[in-house]
N, CA, C and O atoms as a MOPAC input file, in Angstrom:
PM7 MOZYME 1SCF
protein

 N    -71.41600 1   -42.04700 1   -90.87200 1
 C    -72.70500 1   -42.55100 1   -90.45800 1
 C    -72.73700 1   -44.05400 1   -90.72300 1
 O    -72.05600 1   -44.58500 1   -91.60000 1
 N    -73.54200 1   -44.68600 1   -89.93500 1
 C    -73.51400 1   -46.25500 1   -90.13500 1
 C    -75.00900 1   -46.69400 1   -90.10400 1
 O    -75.85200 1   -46.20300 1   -89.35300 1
 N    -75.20100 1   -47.56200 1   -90.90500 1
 C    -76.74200 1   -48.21400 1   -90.71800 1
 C    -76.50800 1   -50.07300 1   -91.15800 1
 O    -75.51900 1   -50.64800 1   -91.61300 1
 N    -77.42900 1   -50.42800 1   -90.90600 1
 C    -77.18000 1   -51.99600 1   -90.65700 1
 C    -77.20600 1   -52.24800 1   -91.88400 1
 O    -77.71400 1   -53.36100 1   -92.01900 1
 N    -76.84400 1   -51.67600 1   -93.15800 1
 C    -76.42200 1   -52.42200 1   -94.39800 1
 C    -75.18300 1   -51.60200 1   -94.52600 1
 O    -74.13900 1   -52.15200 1   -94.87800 1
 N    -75.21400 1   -50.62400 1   -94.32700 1
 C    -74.41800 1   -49.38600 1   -95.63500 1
 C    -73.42400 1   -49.02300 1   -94.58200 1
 O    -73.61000 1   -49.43500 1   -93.43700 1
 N    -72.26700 1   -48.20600 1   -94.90000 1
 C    -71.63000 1   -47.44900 1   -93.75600 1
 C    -70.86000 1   -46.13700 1   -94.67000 1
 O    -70.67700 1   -46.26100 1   -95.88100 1
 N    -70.57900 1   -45.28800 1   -94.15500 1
 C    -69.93100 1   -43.85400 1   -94.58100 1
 C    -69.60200 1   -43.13700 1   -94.03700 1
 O    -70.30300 1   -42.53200 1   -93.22600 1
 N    -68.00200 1   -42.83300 1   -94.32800 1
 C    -67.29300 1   -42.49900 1   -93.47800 1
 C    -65.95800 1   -40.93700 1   -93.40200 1
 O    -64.74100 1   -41.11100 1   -93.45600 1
 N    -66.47600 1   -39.88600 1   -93.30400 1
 C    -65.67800 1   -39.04500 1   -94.18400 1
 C    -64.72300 1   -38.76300 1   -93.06200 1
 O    -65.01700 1   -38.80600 1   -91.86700 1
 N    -63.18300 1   -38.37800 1   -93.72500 1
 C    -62.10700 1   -38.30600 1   -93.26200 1
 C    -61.68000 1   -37.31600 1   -93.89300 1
 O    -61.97900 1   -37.22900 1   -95.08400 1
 N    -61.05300 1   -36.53400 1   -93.41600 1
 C    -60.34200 1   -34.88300 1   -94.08600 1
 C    -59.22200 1   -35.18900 1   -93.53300 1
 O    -58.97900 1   -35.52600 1   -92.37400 1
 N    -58.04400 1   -34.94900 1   -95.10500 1
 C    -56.86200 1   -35.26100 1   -94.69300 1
 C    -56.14900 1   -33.91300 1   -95.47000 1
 O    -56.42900 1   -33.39400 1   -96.55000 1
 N    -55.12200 1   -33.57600 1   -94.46800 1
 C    -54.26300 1   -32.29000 1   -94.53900 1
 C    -52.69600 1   -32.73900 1   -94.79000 1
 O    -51.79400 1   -32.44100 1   -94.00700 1
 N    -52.53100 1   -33.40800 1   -95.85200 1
 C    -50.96600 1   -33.53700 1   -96.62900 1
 C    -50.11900 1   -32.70400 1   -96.24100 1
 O    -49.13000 1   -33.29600 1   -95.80900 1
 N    -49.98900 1   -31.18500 1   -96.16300 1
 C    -49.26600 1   -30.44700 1   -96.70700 1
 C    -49.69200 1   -29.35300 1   -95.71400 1
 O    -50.88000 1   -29.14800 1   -95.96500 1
 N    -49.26600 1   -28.47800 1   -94.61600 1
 C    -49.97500 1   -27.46900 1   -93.78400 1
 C    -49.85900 1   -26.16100 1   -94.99400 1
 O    -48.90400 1   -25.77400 1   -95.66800 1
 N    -51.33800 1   -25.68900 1   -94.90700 1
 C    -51.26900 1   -24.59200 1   -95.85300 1
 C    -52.01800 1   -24.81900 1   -96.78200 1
 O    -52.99000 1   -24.10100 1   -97.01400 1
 N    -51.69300 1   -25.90500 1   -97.51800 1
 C    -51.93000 1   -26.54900 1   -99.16400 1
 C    -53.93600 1   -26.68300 1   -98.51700 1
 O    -54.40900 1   -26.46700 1   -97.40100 1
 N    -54.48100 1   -27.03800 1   -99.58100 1
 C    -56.12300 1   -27.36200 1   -99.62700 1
 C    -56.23700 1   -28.71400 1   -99.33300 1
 O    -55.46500 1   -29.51000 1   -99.86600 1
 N    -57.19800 1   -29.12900 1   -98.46300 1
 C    -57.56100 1   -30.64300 1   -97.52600 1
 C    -58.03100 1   -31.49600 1   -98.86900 1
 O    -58.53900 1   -31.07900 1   -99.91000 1
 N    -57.77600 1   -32.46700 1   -98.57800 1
 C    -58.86900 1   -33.41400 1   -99.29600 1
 C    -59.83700 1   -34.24200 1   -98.25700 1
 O    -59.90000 1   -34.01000 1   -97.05000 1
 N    -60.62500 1   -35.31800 1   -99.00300 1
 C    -61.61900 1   -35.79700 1   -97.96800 1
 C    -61.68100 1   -37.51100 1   -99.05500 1
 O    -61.56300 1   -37.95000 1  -100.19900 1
 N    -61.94000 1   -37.88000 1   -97.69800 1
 C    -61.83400 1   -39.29200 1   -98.41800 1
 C    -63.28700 1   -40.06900 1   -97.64700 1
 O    -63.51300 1   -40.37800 1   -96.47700 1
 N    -64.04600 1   -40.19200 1   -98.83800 1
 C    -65.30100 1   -40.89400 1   -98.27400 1
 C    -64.97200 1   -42.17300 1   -98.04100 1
 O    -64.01800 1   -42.39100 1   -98.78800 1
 N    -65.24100 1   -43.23600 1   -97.37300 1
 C    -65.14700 1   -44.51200 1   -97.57800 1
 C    -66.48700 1   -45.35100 1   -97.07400 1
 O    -66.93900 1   -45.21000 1   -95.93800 1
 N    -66.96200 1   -46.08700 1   -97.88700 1
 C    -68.34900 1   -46.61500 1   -98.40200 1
 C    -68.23400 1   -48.24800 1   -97.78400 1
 O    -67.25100 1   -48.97500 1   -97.92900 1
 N    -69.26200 1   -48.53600 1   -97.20100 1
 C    -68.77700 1   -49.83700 1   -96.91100 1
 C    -70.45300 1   -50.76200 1   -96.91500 1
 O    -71.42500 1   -50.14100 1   -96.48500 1
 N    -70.60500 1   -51.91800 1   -97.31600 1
 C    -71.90300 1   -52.50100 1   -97.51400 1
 C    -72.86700 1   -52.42700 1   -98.91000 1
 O    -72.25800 1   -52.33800 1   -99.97700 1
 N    -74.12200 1   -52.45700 1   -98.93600 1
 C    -74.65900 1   -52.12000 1   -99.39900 1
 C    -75.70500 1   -50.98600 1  -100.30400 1
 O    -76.87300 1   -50.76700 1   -99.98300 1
 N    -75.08500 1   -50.41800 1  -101.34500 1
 C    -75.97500 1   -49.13100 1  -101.28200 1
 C    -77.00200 1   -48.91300 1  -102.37000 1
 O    -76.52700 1   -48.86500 1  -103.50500 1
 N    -78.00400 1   -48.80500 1  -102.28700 1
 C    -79.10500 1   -48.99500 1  -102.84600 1
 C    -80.12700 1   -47.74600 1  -102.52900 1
 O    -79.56700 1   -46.90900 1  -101.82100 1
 N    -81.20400 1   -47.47200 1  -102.79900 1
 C    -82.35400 1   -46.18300 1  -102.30400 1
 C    -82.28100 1   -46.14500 1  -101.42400 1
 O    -81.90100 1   -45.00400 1  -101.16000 1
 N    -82.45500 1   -46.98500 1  -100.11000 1
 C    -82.31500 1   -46.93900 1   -98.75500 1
 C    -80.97500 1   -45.65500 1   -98.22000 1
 O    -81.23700 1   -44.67100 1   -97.52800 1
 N    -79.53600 1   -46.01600 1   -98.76800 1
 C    -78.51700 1   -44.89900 1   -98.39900 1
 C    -78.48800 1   -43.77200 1   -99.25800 1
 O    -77.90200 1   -42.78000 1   -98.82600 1
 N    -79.18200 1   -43.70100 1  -100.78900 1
 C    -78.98600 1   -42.18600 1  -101.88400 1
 C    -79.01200 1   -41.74000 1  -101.32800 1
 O    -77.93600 1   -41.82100 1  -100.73600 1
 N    -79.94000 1   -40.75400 1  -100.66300 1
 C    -79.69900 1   -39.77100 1   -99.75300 1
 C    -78.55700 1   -38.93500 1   -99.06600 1
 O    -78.05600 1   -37.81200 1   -99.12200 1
 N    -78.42500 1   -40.19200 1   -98.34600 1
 C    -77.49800 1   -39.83000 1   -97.46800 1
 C    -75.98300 1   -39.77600 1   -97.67100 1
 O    -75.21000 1   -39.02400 1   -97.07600 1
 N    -75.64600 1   -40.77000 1   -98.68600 1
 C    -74.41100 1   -40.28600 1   -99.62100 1
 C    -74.21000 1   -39.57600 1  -100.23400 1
 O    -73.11800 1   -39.00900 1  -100.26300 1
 N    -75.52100 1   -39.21400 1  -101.24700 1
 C    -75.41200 1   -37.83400 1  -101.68900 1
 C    -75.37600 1   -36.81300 1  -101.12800 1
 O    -74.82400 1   -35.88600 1  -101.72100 1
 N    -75.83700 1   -36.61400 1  -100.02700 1
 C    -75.71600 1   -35.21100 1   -98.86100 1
 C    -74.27900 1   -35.46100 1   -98.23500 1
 O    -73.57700 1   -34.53400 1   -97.83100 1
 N    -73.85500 1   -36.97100 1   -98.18600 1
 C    -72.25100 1   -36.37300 1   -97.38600 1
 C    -71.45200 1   -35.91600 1   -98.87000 1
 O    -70.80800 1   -34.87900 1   -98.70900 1
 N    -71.36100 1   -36.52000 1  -100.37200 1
 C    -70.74800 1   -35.97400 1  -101.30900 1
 C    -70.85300 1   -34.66200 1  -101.35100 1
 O    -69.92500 1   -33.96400 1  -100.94100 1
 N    -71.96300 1   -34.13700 1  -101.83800 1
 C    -72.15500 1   -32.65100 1  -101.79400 1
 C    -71.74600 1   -31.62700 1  -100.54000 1
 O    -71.87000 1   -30.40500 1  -100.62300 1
 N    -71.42900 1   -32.06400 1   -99.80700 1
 C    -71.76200 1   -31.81000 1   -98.19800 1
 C    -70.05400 1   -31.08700 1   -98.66600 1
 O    -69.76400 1   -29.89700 1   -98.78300 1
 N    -69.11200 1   -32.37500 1   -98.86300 1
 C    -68.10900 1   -31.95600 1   -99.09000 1
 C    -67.56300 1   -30.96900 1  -100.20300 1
 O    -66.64300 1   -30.15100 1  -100.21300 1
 N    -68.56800 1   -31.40400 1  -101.20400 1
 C    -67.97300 1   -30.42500 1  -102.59200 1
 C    -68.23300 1   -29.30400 1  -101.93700 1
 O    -67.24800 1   -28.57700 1  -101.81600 1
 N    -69.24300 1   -28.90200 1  -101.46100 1
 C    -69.24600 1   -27.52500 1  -101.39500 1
 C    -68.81400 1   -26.54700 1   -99.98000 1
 O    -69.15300 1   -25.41300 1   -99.64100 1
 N    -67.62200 1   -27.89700 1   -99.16400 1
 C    -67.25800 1   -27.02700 1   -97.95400 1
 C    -66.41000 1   -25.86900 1   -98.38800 1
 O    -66.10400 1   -24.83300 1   -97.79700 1
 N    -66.11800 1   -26.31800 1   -99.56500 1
 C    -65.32000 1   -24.78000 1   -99.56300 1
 C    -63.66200 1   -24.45100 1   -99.22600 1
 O    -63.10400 1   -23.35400 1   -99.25700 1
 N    -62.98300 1   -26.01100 1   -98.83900 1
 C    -62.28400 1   -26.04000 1   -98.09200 1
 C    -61.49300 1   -27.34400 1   -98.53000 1
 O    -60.45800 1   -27.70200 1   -97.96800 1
 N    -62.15700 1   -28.10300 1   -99.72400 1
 C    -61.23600 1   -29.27500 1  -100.08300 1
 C    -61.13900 1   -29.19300 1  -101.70300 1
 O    -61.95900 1   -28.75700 1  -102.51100 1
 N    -59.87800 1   -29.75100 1  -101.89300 1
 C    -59.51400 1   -29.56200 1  -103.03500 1
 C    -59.95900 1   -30.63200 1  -103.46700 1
 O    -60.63200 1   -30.46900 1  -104.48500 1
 N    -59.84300 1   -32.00300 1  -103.01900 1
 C    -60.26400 1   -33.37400 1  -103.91200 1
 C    -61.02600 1   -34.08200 1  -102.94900 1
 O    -60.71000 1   -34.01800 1  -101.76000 1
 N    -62.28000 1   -34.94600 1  -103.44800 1
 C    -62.58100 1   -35.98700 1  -103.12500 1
 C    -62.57100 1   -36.96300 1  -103.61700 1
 O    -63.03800 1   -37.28500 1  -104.70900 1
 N    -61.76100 1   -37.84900 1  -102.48900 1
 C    -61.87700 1   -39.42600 1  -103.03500 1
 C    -63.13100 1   -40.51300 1  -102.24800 1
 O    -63.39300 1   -40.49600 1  -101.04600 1
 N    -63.66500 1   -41.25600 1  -103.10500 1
 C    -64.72700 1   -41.50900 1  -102.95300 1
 C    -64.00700 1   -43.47100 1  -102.83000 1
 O    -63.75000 1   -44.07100 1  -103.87400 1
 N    -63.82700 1   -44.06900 1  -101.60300 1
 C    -63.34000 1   -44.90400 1  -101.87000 1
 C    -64.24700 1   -46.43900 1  -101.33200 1
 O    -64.78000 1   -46.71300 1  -100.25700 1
 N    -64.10800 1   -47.25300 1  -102.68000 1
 C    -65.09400 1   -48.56800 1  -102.31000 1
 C    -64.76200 1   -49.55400 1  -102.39500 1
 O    -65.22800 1   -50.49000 1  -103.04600 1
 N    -63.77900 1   -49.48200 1  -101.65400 1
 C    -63.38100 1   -50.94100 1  -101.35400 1
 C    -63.98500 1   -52.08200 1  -100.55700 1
 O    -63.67600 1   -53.26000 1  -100.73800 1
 N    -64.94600 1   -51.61900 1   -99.58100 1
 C    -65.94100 1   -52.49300 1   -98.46700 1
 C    -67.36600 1   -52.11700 1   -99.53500 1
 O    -68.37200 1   -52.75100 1   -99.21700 1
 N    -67.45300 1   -51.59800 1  -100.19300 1
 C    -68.78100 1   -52.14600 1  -101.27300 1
 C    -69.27900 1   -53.26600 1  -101.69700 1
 O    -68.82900 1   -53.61300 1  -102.78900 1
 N    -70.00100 1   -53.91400 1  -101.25700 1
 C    -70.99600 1   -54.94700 1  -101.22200 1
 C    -71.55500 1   -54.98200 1  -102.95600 1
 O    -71.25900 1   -55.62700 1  -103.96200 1
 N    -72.54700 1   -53.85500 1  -102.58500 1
 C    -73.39700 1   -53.84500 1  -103.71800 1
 C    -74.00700 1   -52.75100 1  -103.77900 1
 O    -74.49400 1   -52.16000 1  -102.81600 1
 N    -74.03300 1   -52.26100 1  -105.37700 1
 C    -74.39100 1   -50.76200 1  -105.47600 1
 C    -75.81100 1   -50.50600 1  -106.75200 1
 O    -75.65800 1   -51.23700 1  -107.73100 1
 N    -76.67400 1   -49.89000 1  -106.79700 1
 C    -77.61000 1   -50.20600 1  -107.23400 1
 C    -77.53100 1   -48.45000 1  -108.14700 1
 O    -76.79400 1   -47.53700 1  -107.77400 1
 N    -78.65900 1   -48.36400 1  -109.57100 1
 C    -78.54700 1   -47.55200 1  -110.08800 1
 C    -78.68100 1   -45.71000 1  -108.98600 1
 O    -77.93400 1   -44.73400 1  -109.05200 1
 N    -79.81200 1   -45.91400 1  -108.19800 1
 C    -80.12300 1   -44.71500 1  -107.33000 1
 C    -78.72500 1   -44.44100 1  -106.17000 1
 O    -78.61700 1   -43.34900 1  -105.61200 1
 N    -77.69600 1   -45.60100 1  -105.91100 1
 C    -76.59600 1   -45.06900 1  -105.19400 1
 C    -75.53100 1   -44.58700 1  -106.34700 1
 O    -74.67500 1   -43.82400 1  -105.89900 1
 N    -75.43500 1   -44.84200 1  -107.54300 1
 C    -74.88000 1   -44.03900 1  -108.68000 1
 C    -75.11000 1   -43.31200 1  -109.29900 1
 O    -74.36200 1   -43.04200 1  -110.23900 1
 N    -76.10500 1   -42.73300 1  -109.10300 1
 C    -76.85100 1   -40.96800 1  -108.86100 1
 C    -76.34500 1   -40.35200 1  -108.11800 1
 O    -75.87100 1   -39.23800 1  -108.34500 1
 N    -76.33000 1   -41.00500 1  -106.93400 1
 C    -75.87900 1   -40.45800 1  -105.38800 1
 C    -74.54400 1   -39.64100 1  -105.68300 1
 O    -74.24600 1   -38.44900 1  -105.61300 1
 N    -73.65300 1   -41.18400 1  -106.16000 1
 C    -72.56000 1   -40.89000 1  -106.88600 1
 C    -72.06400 1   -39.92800 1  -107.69500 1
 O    -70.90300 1   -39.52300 1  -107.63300 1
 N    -73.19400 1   -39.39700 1  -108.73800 1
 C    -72.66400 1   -38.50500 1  -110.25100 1
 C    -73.13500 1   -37.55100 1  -109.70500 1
 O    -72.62800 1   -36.64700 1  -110.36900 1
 N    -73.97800 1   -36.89600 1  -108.68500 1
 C    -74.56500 1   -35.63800 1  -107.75500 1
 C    -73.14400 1   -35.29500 1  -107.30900 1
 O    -72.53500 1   -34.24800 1  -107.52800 1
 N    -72.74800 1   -36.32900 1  -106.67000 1
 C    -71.50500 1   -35.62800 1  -105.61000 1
 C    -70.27800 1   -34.99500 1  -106.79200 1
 O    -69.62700 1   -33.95900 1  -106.65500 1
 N    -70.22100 1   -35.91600 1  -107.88700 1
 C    -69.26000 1   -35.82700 1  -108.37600 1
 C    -69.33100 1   -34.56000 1  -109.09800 1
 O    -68.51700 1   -33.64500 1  -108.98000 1
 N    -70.73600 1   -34.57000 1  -110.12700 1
 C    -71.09700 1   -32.95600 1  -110.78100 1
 C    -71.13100 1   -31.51600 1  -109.79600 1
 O    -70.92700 1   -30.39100 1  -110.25200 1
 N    -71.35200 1   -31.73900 1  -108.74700 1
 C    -71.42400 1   -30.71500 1  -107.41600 1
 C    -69.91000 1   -30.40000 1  -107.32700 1
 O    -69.46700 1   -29.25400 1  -107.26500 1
 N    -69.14300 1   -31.55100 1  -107.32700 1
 C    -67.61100 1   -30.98700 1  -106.84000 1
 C    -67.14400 1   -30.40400 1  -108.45000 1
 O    -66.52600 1   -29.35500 1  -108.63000 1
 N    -67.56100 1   -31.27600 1  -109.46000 1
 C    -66.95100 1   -30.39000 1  -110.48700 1
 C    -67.94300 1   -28.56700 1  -110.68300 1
 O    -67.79400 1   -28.01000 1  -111.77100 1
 N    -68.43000 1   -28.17700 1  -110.09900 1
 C    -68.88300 1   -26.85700 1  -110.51600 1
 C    -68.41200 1   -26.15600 1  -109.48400 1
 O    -68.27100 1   -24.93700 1  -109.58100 1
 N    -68.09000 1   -26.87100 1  -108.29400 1
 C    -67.47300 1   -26.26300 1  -107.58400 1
 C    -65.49400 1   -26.10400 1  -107.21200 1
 O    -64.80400 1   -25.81400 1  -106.23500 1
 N    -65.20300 1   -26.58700 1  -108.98700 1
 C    -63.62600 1   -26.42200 1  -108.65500 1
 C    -62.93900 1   -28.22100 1  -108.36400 1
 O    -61.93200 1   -28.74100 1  -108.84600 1
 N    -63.74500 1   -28.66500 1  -107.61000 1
 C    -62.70400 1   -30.12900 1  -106.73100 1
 C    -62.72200 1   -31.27400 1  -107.40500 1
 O    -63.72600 1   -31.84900 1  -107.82700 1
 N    -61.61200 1   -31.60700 1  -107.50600 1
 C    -61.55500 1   -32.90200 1  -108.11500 1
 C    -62.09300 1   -34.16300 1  -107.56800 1
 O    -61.98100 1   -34.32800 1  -106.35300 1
 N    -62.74900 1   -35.22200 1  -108.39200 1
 C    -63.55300 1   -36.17600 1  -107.55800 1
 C    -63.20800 1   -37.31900 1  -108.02400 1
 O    -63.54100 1   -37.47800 1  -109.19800 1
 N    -62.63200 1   -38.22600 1  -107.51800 1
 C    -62.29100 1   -39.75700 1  -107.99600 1
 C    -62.54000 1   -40.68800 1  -107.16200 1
 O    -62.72300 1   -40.38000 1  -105.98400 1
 N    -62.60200 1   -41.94700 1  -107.54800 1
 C    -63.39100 1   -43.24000 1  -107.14600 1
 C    -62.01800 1   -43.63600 1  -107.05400 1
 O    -61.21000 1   -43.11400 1  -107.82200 1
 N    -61.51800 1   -44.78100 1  -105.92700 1
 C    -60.81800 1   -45.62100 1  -106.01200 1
 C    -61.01500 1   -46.99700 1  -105.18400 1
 O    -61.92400 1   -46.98900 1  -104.35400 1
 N    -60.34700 1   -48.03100 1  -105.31300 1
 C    -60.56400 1   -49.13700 1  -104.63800 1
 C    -61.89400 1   -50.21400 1  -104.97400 1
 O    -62.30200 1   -51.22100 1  -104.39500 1
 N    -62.28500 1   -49.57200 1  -106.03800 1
 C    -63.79300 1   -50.68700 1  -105.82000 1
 C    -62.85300 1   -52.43900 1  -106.46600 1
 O    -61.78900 1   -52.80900 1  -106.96200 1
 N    -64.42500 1   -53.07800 1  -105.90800 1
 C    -63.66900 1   -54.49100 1  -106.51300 1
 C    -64.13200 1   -54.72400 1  -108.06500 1
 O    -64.81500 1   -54.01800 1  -108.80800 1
 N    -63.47200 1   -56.03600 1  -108.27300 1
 C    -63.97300 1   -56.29500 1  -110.00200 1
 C    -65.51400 1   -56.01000 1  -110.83800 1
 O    -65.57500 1   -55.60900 1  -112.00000 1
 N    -66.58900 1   -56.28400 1  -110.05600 1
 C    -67.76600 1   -56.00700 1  -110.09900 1
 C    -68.11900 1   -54.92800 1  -109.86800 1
 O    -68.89100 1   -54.48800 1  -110.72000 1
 N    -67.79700 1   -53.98800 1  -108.71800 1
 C    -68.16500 1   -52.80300 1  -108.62200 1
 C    -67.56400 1   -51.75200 1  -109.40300 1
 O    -68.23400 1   -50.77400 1  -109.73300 1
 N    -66.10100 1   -51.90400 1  -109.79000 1
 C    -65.63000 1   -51.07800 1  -110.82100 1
 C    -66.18800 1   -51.37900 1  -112.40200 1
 O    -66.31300 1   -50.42400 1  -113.16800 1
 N    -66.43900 1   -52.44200 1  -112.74300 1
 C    -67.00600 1   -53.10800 1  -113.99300 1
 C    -68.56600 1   -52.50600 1  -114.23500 1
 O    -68.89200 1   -52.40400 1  -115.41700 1
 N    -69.70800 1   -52.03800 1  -113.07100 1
 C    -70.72200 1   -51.45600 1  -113.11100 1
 C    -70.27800 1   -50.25000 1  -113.81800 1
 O    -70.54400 1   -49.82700 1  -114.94300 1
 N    -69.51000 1   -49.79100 1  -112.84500 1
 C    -68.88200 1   -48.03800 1  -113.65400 1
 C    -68.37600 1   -48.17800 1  -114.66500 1
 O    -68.33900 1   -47.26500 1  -115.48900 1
 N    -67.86000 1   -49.33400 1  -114.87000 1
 C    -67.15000 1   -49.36000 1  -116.72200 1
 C    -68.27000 1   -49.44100 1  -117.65600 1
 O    -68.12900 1   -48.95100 1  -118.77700 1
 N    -69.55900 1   -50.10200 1  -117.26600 1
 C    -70.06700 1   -50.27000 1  -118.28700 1
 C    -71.39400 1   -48.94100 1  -118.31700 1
 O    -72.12800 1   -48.76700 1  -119.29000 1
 N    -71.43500 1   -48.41500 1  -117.49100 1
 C    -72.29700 1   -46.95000 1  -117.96200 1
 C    -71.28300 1   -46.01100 1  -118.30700 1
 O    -71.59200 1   -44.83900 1  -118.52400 1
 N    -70.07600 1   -46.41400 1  -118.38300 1
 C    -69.21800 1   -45.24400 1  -118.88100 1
 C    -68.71800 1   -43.79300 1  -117.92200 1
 O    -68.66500 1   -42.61600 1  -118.27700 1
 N    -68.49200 1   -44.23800 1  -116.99600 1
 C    -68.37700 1   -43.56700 1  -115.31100 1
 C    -66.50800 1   -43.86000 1  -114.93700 1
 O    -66.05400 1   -43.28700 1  -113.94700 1
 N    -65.55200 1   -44.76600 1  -115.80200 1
 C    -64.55200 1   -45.79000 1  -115.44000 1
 C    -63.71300 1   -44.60900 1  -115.27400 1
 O    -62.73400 1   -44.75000 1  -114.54100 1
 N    -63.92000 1   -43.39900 1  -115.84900 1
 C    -62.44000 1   -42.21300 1  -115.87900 1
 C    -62.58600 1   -41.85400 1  -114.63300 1
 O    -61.60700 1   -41.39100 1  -114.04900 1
 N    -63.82400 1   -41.98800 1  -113.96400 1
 C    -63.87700 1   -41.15000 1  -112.69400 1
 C    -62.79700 1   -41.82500 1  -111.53000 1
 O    -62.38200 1   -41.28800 1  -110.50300 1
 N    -62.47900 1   -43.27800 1  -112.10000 1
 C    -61.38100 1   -44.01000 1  -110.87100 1
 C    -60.34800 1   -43.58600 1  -111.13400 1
 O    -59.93000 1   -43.49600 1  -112.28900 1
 N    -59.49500 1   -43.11200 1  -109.74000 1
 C    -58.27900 1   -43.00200 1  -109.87000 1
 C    -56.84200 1   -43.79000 1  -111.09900 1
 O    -57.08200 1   -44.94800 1  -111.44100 1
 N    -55.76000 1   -43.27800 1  -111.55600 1
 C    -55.25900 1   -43.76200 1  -112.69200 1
 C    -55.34400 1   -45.14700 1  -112.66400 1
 O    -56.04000 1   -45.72300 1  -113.50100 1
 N    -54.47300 1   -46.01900 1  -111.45600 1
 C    -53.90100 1   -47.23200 1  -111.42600 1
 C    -55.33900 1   -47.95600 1  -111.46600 1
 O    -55.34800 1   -49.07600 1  -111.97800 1
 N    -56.60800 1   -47.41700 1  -110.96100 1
 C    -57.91800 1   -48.57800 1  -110.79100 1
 C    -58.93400 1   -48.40900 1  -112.35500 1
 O    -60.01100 1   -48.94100 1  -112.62500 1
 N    -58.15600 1   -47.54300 1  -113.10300 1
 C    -59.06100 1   -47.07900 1  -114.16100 1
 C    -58.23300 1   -48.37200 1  -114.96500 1
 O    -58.90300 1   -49.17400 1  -115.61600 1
 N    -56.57800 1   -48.52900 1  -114.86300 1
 C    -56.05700 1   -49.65200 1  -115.33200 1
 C    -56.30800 1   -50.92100 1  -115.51700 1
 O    -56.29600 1   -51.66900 1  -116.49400 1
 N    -56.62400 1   -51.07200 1  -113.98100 1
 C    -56.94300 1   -52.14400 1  -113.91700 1
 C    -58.12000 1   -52.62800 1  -114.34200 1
 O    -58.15200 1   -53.77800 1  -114.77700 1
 N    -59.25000 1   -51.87100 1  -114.29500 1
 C    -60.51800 1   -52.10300 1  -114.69900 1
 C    -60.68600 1   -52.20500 1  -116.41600 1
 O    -61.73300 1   -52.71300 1  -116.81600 1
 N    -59.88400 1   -51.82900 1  -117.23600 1
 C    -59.44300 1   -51.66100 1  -118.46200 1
 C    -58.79000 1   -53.26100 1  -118.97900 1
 O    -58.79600 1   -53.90700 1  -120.02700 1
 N    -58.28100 1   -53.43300 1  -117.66700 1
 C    -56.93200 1   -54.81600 1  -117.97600 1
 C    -58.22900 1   -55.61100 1  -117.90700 1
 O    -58.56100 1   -55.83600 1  -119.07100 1
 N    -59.12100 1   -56.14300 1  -117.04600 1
 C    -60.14300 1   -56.96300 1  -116.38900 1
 C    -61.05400 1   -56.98800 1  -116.96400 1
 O    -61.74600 1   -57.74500 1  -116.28200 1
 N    -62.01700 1   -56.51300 1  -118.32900 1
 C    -62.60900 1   -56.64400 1  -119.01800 1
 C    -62.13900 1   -57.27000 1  -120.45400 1
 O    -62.96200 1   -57.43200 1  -121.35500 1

């Protein structure tokens, strides 16, 4: 879905024929009350297809993220953990990973960006 700040973009990717899909959100702009919603309904959307083993939640075109789109965030993420799927963040930039470092959210990034965000503080 796209709107004139925010953009979101889910992709289901099949590695392995057989093996369980993953899904890779990718976030682009601004997200603030205006997109919660709607990120949180595509996160959950996915935890509970039933049909993916991991989501990656990736923010690399993240602008700017505000406390109600990191709700959005810990919804999708608590939804996929009760439902089995693994959920990780990767790609954000110095600022946007540094938000998640400092409410204590930083394990949720993939290994190498949890590093780096570790190295950068």
């Amino acid at each position: 879905m796209h709107d004139d700040y925010f953009s979101i973009a889910r992709e289901t990717v099949h590695p392995v024929p057989g093996r369980p899909a993953s899904a890779v959100i990718r976030l682009g702009g601004e997200f603030d009350l205006g997109a919660r919603d709607e990120l949180r309904d595509t996160l959950v959307a996915a935890a509970e297809s039933g049909d993916i083993a991991l989501i990656t939640v990736d923010l690399k075109d993240v602008t700017f993220i505000d406390s109600e789109a990191i709700a959005a965030i810990v919804d999708g993420y608590l939804t996929a953990d009760q439902a089995g799927v693994a959920f990780r963040l990767a790609r954000g930039d110095g600022m946007i990973t540094r938000i998640f470092e400092v409410l204590g959210l930083v394990h949720l990034f993939e290994t190498g960006d949890a590093q780096h965000a570790a190295e950068a503080s």
